[in-house]
Structure formats: C-alpha cells, structure tokens
Amino acid sequence: MRLIVNGETLLLPAVTDLPSLLAALDQRGDRVALLVNDDVVPPEARPNHVLRDDDRVEILTFAGGG
Amino acid sequence: MTHHPDPTDAADALTLGEQTFTSRLILGTGKFASAAGMVQAVKASGAQLVTVALRRVNRERPDDDLFTPLAQLDGVTLMPNTSGARNAREAITAARLARQLCDSRFIKVEIHPNPHHLMPDALETYEACRVLAAEGFWVMPYMPPDPVLAKRLEEVGCVSVMPLGSAIGSGHGLAAADLLRLILRDSRIPVIVDAGLRAPSEAAAAMEMGCGAVLVNSAIAVAGDPPAMATAFAGAVRAGRLAYRAGLMPRGTAAVASSPLTAFLSTPRAEA
C-alpha cells in the first residue's frame, strides 16, 4: 500500500489498517495520536479503520513545549 | 521532592476548571537541554501543571520520547498546547488529538501564524476557544494583552486567560503591565501571565498585581542552572502571591516619614 505518512510517501506492502501501520513503523499505539485524511481516529476505532492507497496519515506524539 | 508548600498555599488554592492547585507556577517543558534536566526543574519548581506540545513522531530518533520522563512527574497534570496551529481549525484538531494522548481536559490554545513575533491571532484564538470550551475542554488561551478579548474569552467559557507579558521567549518581562492591569481589573477568571518573563522578580511583580499564576518556560529552560532557577521562580511566585493577599500600601507622591520627626539630639528650631 502507498501511504503519505507525516508528509512522506511510503510503500508498505504488509499494511492494511492502522494497527498494522503502527506495527510496521514500530510505534506504540498508546503513545501516538492519529489523523487520517484530516479526521481524528481514536484508539477504539483504529482496528476497524481500513486504509486505502494515498491516504494521508499523521502520527503525532508529545514533545517538550511551552 | 524539594518543594515545601507554604502553609498558606492550601487555603489559597488556584482553581482551574474543576481542578485545584496549590502551586501557582506553571511550567513549559520546551527548550530544556535534556529530559532529565526538565524533570529536575519541574520537581524543583513544585509545578502541578505543565505544558507539552504535539509533534510528528520522529522515526529516526525513537528514544526521543517525552512519555518516559513525564512518568517520573508524579501528581503533575499535563496541559497540551496547540502550538504549530495556524488557525482555529488546526488548533481544534490539535486539541482533539492531544486528548487521545492524555486524560487531561486542559488545553492551551496557542495560535500564532507569524514566527517572527509569535503574536497570537485574536480572531482564530477566539473561535478555537469557543468550540473547544463547548466540547468540554478546560481552555486556557495564550492571548494578546487585550482586555476586550479577555472578557470575550471569559464569556465563551475559558477557565483562564493567559495574556503575554511580552513576546514569547523574548525575556522582556512585563512590557504589557498596564494592559495586564486592565485585564485583571475586570476578569472573573484567573489571569495567568504567559510568555516573556525572564527574571523571578518579574514573576513576583505579576503575582503582586493579582495574577492567578504565571507560566514560565524559556527563563528556566535556558538558565545556567534550570533546577535552581525553577526554585527561584517558585519562591518569587509565592512571595508575590503573599504580597498581593497582604495588600500593598498605596503609592504616594511625596515622602511620608516612617520615623517620628520630633527633635532629637539637636536644639529645636525656634519656629518648631
């Protein structure tokens, strides 16, 4: 599948949904917030969220800030 | 813990949303040289509320994570900010995303489209606050020192207003002091000076004016010794608050003697 993840185009053959995307990118699900095509996808909705080619996924986390 | 709460603190708690705080110093977690230094500084400050930012995960730096150091800060509530948002729509999305990462209902709305001065966009800030307060967030807007906007933000349900003392990271202190006093005069929600403070004396001055708290980041994060500076700010905030509650004496236009001006060791003048 071809996805635009945090602005970068990635080819990820094994990825079909959000949990498999997080696994492929080595991200802990409880430490990231997800935005798919500008929609917030809460943790409980991730398993059923099927991804499609060219979906834009933003994976965000906390950083230091004022 | 190095923080020893003043015995007066518990009786003089700060209420934001439905949560009360005995510390009136809020810390930002940005710009620290290390996560360990940030943790030490927050502990030294006694802060019970700290801000964090949202950013894209960095796959090249997997150990660059804030969750592990934050877990060491027992009893500290997180207030995510919407920094990076250029308009209300982006700030609202950022707030909803941040809500996925922590249980806190606090959100610092921060919309500053121009990186040169980082001045908040009043119109977009108002719109984001209106929507987020209605969604049940405890909204704390970073805002220009504008007394009219402060009342409008109060009306839409913000739990505090956070006018800047001067530009973010500038260290120009309470350049907006006169406008802050106008905001304080009419505000029915806590007024928190956010941005611009450099020295603990400025934090004390803000508290003496009647501010509910101060939010400090750069002044502590880039100090020579951040934990020591955090301790200094904590003392200044407490002193300023005590002074406000004690009631400052009025200003005069001429000298008023504090010692008796009767004759002493000299012959009284003929006319005396």
Coordinates of C-alpha atoms in Angstrom, one line a residue:
Chain A
M1 CA 0.0 0.0 0.0
R2 CA 1.1 3.5 -0.7
L3 CA 0.5 6.0 2.1
I4 CA 1.6 9.5 2.9
V5 CA 2.8 9.3 6.5
N6 CA 3.7 12.6 8.1
G7 CA 4.2 14.1 4.7
E8 CA 6.4 11.3 3.4
T9 CA 5.3 8.8 0.7
L10 CA 5.9 5.2 2.0
L11 CA 5.3 1.9 0.2
L12 CA 4.2 -0.6 2.8
P13 CA 3.2 -4.0 1.3
A14 CA 2.1 -5.6 4.6
V15 CA -0.1 -2.7 5.8
T16 CA -3.8 -2.9 5.6
D17 CA -5.1 -0.9 8.6
L18 CA -3.9 1.4 11.3
P19 CA -2.7 -1.3 13.8
S20 CA -0.6 -2.9 11.0
L21 CA 0.8 0.6 10.0
L22 CA 1.8 1.3 13.6
A23 CA 3.5 -2.1 13.9
A24 CA 5.3 -1.6 10.6
L25 CA 6.6 1.7 11.8
D26 CA 7.5 0.4 15.3
Q27 CA 5.1 2.8 17.1
R28 CA 3.4 2.1 20.4
G29 CA -0.4 2.7 19.9
D30 CA -0.8 4.3 23.4
R31 CA 1.8 6.9 22.7
V32 CA 0.6 8.3 19.4
A33 CA -2.5 10.2 18.2
L34 CA -3.6 9.5 14.6
L35 CA -5.2 11.7 12.0
V36 CA -6.3 10.1 8.7
N37 CA -7.2 12.5 5.9
D38 CA -7.8 15.2 8.5
D39 CA -10.1 13.1 10.7
V40 CA -9.0 12.1 14.2
V41 CA -9.1 8.4 14.6
P42 CA -9.4 7.5 18.4
P43 CA -7.7 4.3 19.6
E44 CA -11.0 2.3 19.8
A45 CA -11.7 3.0 16.1
R46 CA -8.2 2.0 14.8
P47 CA -8.7 -1.8 14.4
N48 CA -11.7 -1.2 12.1
H49 CA -10.1 1.6 10.1
V50 CA -9.2 0.2 6.7
L51 CA -6.6 2.2 4.9
R52 CA -6.6 2.9 1.2
D53 CA -3.9 3.9 -1.3
D54 CA -2.8 7.5 -0.9
D55 CA -4.4 8.0 2.4
R56 CA -2.7 10.8 4.4
V57 CA -1.8 9.7 7.9
E58 CA -0.4 11.9 10.5
I59 CA 1.2 10.2 13.5
L60 CA 1.7 12.6 16.4
T61 CA 3.1 12.4 19.9
F62 CA 4.0 14.7 22.8
A63 CA 7.2 16.7 22.7
G64 CA 8.5 19.4 25.0
G65 CA 6.8 22.7 24.6
G66 CA 5.7 25.9 26.4
Chain B
M1 CA 10.6 16.4 46.4
T2 CA 12.4 19.6 47.1
H3 CA 9.2 21.6 47.2
H4 CA 7.9 22.6 50.6
P5 CA 4.4 24.1 50.2
D6 CA 3.9 27.2 52.1
P7 CA 1.3 26.7 54.9
T8 CA -0.8 29.4 53.3
D9 CA -0.9 27.6 49.9
A10 CA -3.6 25.1 50.7
A11 CA -6.0 27.7 51.9
D12 CA -5.3 29.8 48.8
A13 CA -5.7 27.2 46.1
L14 CA -5.9 28.1 42.4
T15 CA -9.0 26.6 40.7
L16 CA -8.9 26.0 37.0
G17 CA -11.8 24.1 35.6
E18 CA -12.7 21.6 38.3
Q19 CA -9.2 21.1 39.5
T20 CA -7.4 22.9 42.3
F21 CA -3.7 23.6 42.5
T22 CA -1.6 24.8 45.4
S23 CA 1.3 25.8 43.1
R24 CA 0.8 29.0 41.1
L25 CA 3.7 28.4 38.8
I26 CA 3.0 26.6 35.6
L27 CA 6.0 25.3 33.6
G28 CA 6.6 24.7 30.0
T29 CA 8.7 21.7 29.0
G30 CA 10.3 23.0 25.9
K31 CA 13.9 24.1 25.2
F32 CA 15.5 22.1 28.0
A33 CA 18.9 20.7 27.2
S34 CA 17.8 17.2 28.4
A35 CA 14.7 15.4 29.5
A36 CA 16.4 14.7 32.9
G37 CA 17.0 18.4 33.3
M38 CA 13.4 19.1 32.6
V39 CA 12.2 16.6 35.2
Q40 CA 14.6 18.1 37.8
A41 CA 13.4 21.6 37.0
V42 CA 9.7 20.7 37.2
K43 CA 10.3 18.9 40.5
A44 CA 12.2 21.9 41.9
S45 CA 9.5 24.3 40.8
G46 CA 6.8 22.5 42.6
A47 CA 4.6 23.0 39.5
Q48 CA 1.5 20.8 39.3
L49 CA 0.6 21.8 35.8
V50 CA 3.0 21.6 32.8
T51 CA 2.5 22.3 29.2
V52 CA 3.5 19.9 26.4
A53 CA 3.4 20.2 22.6
L54 CA 2.3 17.9 19.8
R55 CA 4.6 17.0 17.0
R56 CA 5.0 14.3 14.3
V57 CA 6.8 11.2 15.6
N58 CA 10.4 11.1 14.6
R59 CA 11.2 7.6 13.4
E60 CA 14.9 8.4 13.2
R61 CA 15.0 9.1 17.0
P62 CA 12.9 6.5 18.7
D63 CA 14.4 7.3 22.2
D64 CA 13.4 11.0 21.8
D65 CA 10.2 10.4 23.7
L66 CA 8.6 12.5 26.4
F67 CA 6.4 9.8 28.0
T68 CA 9.2 8.2 30.0
P69 CA 10.3 11.5 31.7
L70 CA 6.7 12.6 32.2
A71 CA 6.0 9.4 34.0
Q72 CA 8.5 10.5 36.6
L73 CA 6.5 13.6 37.4
D74 CA 4.0 12.2 39.9
G75 CA 1.0 14.3 40.6
V76 CA 1.6 16.7 37.7
T77 CA -1.2 17.4 35.3
L78 CA -0.5 17.9 31.6
M79 CA -1.8 20.8 29.6
P80 CA -1.1 20.1 25.9
N81 CA -0.8 23.1 23.7
T82 CA -1.8 23.7 20.1
S83 CA 1.5 25.3 19.1
G84 CA 2.0 24.9 15.4
A85 CA -1.6 25.5 14.5
R86 CA -2.1 28.5 12.2
N87 CA -5.8 28.8 12.5
A88 CA -8.8 27.7 14.6
R89 CA -9.5 24.6 12.6
E90 CA -5.9 23.3 13.1
A91 CA -6.0 24.2 16.8
I92 CA -9.3 22.3 17.3
T93 CA -7.8 19.3 15.6
A94 CA -4.7 19.5 17.7
A95 CA -6.7 19.7 20.9
R96 CA -8.8 16.6 19.9
L97 CA -5.5 14.7 19.0
A98 CA -3.9 15.7 22.3
R99 CA -7.0 14.3 24.1
Q100 CA -6.1 10.9 22.7
L101 CA -2.7 11.0 24.4
C102 CA -3.7 12.0 27.9
D103 CA -6.7 12.2 30.2
S104 CA -6.3 15.9 30.9
R105 CA -9.1 18.2 30.0
F106 CA -6.8 21.1 29.9
I107 CA -5.8 22.6 26.5
K108 CA -3.6 25.7 26.0
V109 CA -4.9 27.3 22.8
E110 CA -2.0 28.9 21.1
I111 CA -2.4 30.2 17.5
H112 CA 0.5 32.3 16.3
P113 CA 0.9 32.3 12.5
N114 CA 3.9 34.6 12.3
P115 CA 7.2 33.0 13.5
H116 CA 8.9 36.4 13.7
H117 CA 6.8 37.8 16.6
L118 CA 4.7 34.8 17.6
M119 CA 1.8 37.2 18.4
P120 CA -1.5 35.3 18.9
D121 CA -4.1 35.6 16.2
A122 CA -7.0 37.0 18.2
L123 CA -9.8 36.0 15.8
E124 CA -8.7 32.4 15.3
T125 CA -8.0 32.1 19.1
Y126 CA -11.5 33.2 19.9
E127 CA -13.1 30.8 17.5
A128 CA -11.0 27.8 18.7
C129 CA -11.7 28.6 22.3
R130 CA -15.5 28.9 21.7
V131 CA -15.6 25.5 20.0
L132 CA -13.3 23.7 22.4
A133 CA -15.0 25.1 25.6
A134 CA -18.3 23.9 24.3
E135 CA -16.8 20.4 23.8
G136 CA -15.8 20.3 27.4
F137 CA -12.2 21.2 27.3
W138 CA -10.8 23.4 30.1
V139 CA -9.5 26.0 27.7
M140 CA -6.5 28.3 28.6
P141 CA -5.8 30.7 25.7
Y142 CA -2.5 32.3 25.1
M143 CA -3.7 35.7 24.0
P144 CA -2.6 39.3 23.3
P145 CA -2.9 41.6 26.3
D146 CA -6.3 42.9 25.2
P147 CA -8.9 43.5 27.9
V148 CA -11.8 43.3 25.5
L149 CA -10.8 40.0 24.1
A150 CA -10.2 38.7 27.6
K151 CA -13.8 39.3 28.5
R152 CA -15.0 37.7 25.3
L153 CA -12.9 34.6 26.0
E154 CA -14.3 34.5 29.5
E155 CA -17.8 34.6 28.1
V156 CA -17.3 31.6 25.8
G157 CA -16.2 29.5 28.8
C158 CA -12.4 29.6 29.1
V159 CA -11.2 28.6 32.5
S160 CA -8.5 31.3 32.5
V161 CA -7.0 33.8 30.1
M162 CA -3.2 33.8 29.5
P163 CA -2.1 37.2 28.1
L164 CA 1.5 37.6 27.2
G165 CA 3.8 39.8 29.3
S166 CA 5.9 40.3 26.3
A167 CA 6.8 38.3 23.2
I168 CA 7.4 34.5 23.6
G169 CA 11.0 33.8 24.6
S170 CA 12.0 37.5 24.4
G171 CA 12.7 38.0 28.1
H172 CA 11.2 41.4 28.0
G173 CA 9.2 40.8 31.2
L174 CA 6.0 42.6 31.9
A175 CA 6.2 45.1 29.0
A176 CA 2.4 44.9 28.8
A177 CA 1.9 45.6 32.5
D178 CA -0.6 48.5 32.0
L179 CA -2.8 46.3 29.8
L180 CA -2.5 43.3 32.2
R181 CA -3.8 45.6 35.0
L182 CA -6.8 46.4 32.9
I183 CA -7.5 42.7 32.2
L184 CA -7.1 41.9 35.9
R185 CA -9.5 44.7 36.9
D186 CA -12.5 43.1 35.1
S187 CA -11.6 39.4 34.9
R188 CA -13.7 36.9 36.8
I189 CA -11.4 34.0 35.8
P190 CA -7.7 33.6 36.7
V191 CA -5.4 35.8 34.6
I192 CA -2.1 34.0 34.0
V193 CA 0.9 35.7 32.5
D194 CA 2.2 33.5 29.8
A195 CA 5.3 34.4 27.9
G196 CA 8.1 36.9 28.1
L197 CA 9.2 36.5 31.7
R198 CA 13.0 36.4 32.3
A199 CA 13.6 37.0 36.0
P200 CA 11.9 35.8 39.1
S201 CA 11.3 39.4 40.1
E202 CA 9.0 39.8 37.1
A203 CA 7.0 36.7 38.1
A204 CA 6.7 38.3 41.6
A205 CA 5.5 41.5 40.1
A206 CA 2.9 39.7 38.1
M207 CA 1.6 38.0 41.2
E208 CA 1.6 41.2 43.2
M209 CA -0.7 42.7 40.5
G210 CA -3.2 39.9 41.2
C211 CA -2.4 37.4 38.5
G212 CA -3.6 33.9 39.4
A213 CA -0.4 32.2 38.2
V214 CA 2.5 32.6 35.8
L215 CA 3.6 30.3 33.1
V216 CA 7.4 30.1 32.6
N217 CA 9.4 28.1 30.1
S218 CA 12.4 29.7 28.5
A219 CA 13.6 31.6 31.6
I220 CA 14.0 28.3 33.4
A221 CA 14.9 26.0 30.5
V222 CA 17.8 28.1 29.2
A223 CA 19.1 29.3 32.6
G224 CA 22.6 28.3 33.6
D225 CA 21.1 26.0 36.2
P226 CA 17.5 25.2 35.4
P227 CA 16.5 23.5 38.7
A228 CA 18.0 26.3 40.7
M229 CA 16.2 28.9 38.6
A230 CA 13.0 26.9 39.0
T231 CA 13.4 27.1 42.7
A232 CA 14.0 30.8 42.4
F233 CA 10.8 31.3 40.4
A234 CA 8.8 29.2 42.9
G235 CA 9.9 31.4 45.7
A236 CA 9.2 34.6 43.7
V237 CA 5.7 33.4 42.8
R238 CA 4.9 32.6 46.4
A239 CA 6.2 35.9 47.6
G240 CA 4.3 37.8 45.1
R241 CA 1.1 36.0 45.9
L242 CA 1.5 36.6 49.6
A243 CA 2.2 40.2 49.0
Y244 CA -1.0 40.5 46.8
R245 CA -3.1 38.9 49.6
A246 CA -1.4 41.0 52.2
G247 CA -2.3 44.2 50.4
L248 CA 0.3 46.6 49.1
M249 CA 0.5 50.0 50.6
P250 CA -0.8 52.9 48.5
R251 CA 1.7 54.9 46.4
G252 CA 2.2 58.5 47.4
T253 CA 3.5 61.5 45.5
A254 CA 5.8 62.7 48.3
A255 CA 7.7 61.3 51.2
V256 CA 5.8 60.0 54.2
A257 CA 8.1 59.6 57.2
S258 CA 8.2 56.2 58.8
S259 CA 10.1 57.5 61.9
P260 CA 9.0 60.3 64.3
L261 CA 10.3 63.7 63.1
T262 CA 10.5 65.1 66.6
A263 CA 13.7 66.9 67.8
F264 CA 16.4 64.5 68.6
L265 CA 20.0 65.3 69.7
S266 CA 19.6 68.8 68.4
T267 CA 18.2 72.0 69.7
P268 CA 14.7 72.5 68.5
R269 CA 14.4 75.3 65.9
A270 CA 12.8 78.5 67.1
E271 CA 9.8 78.1 64.8
A272 CA 9.3 74.4 65.6

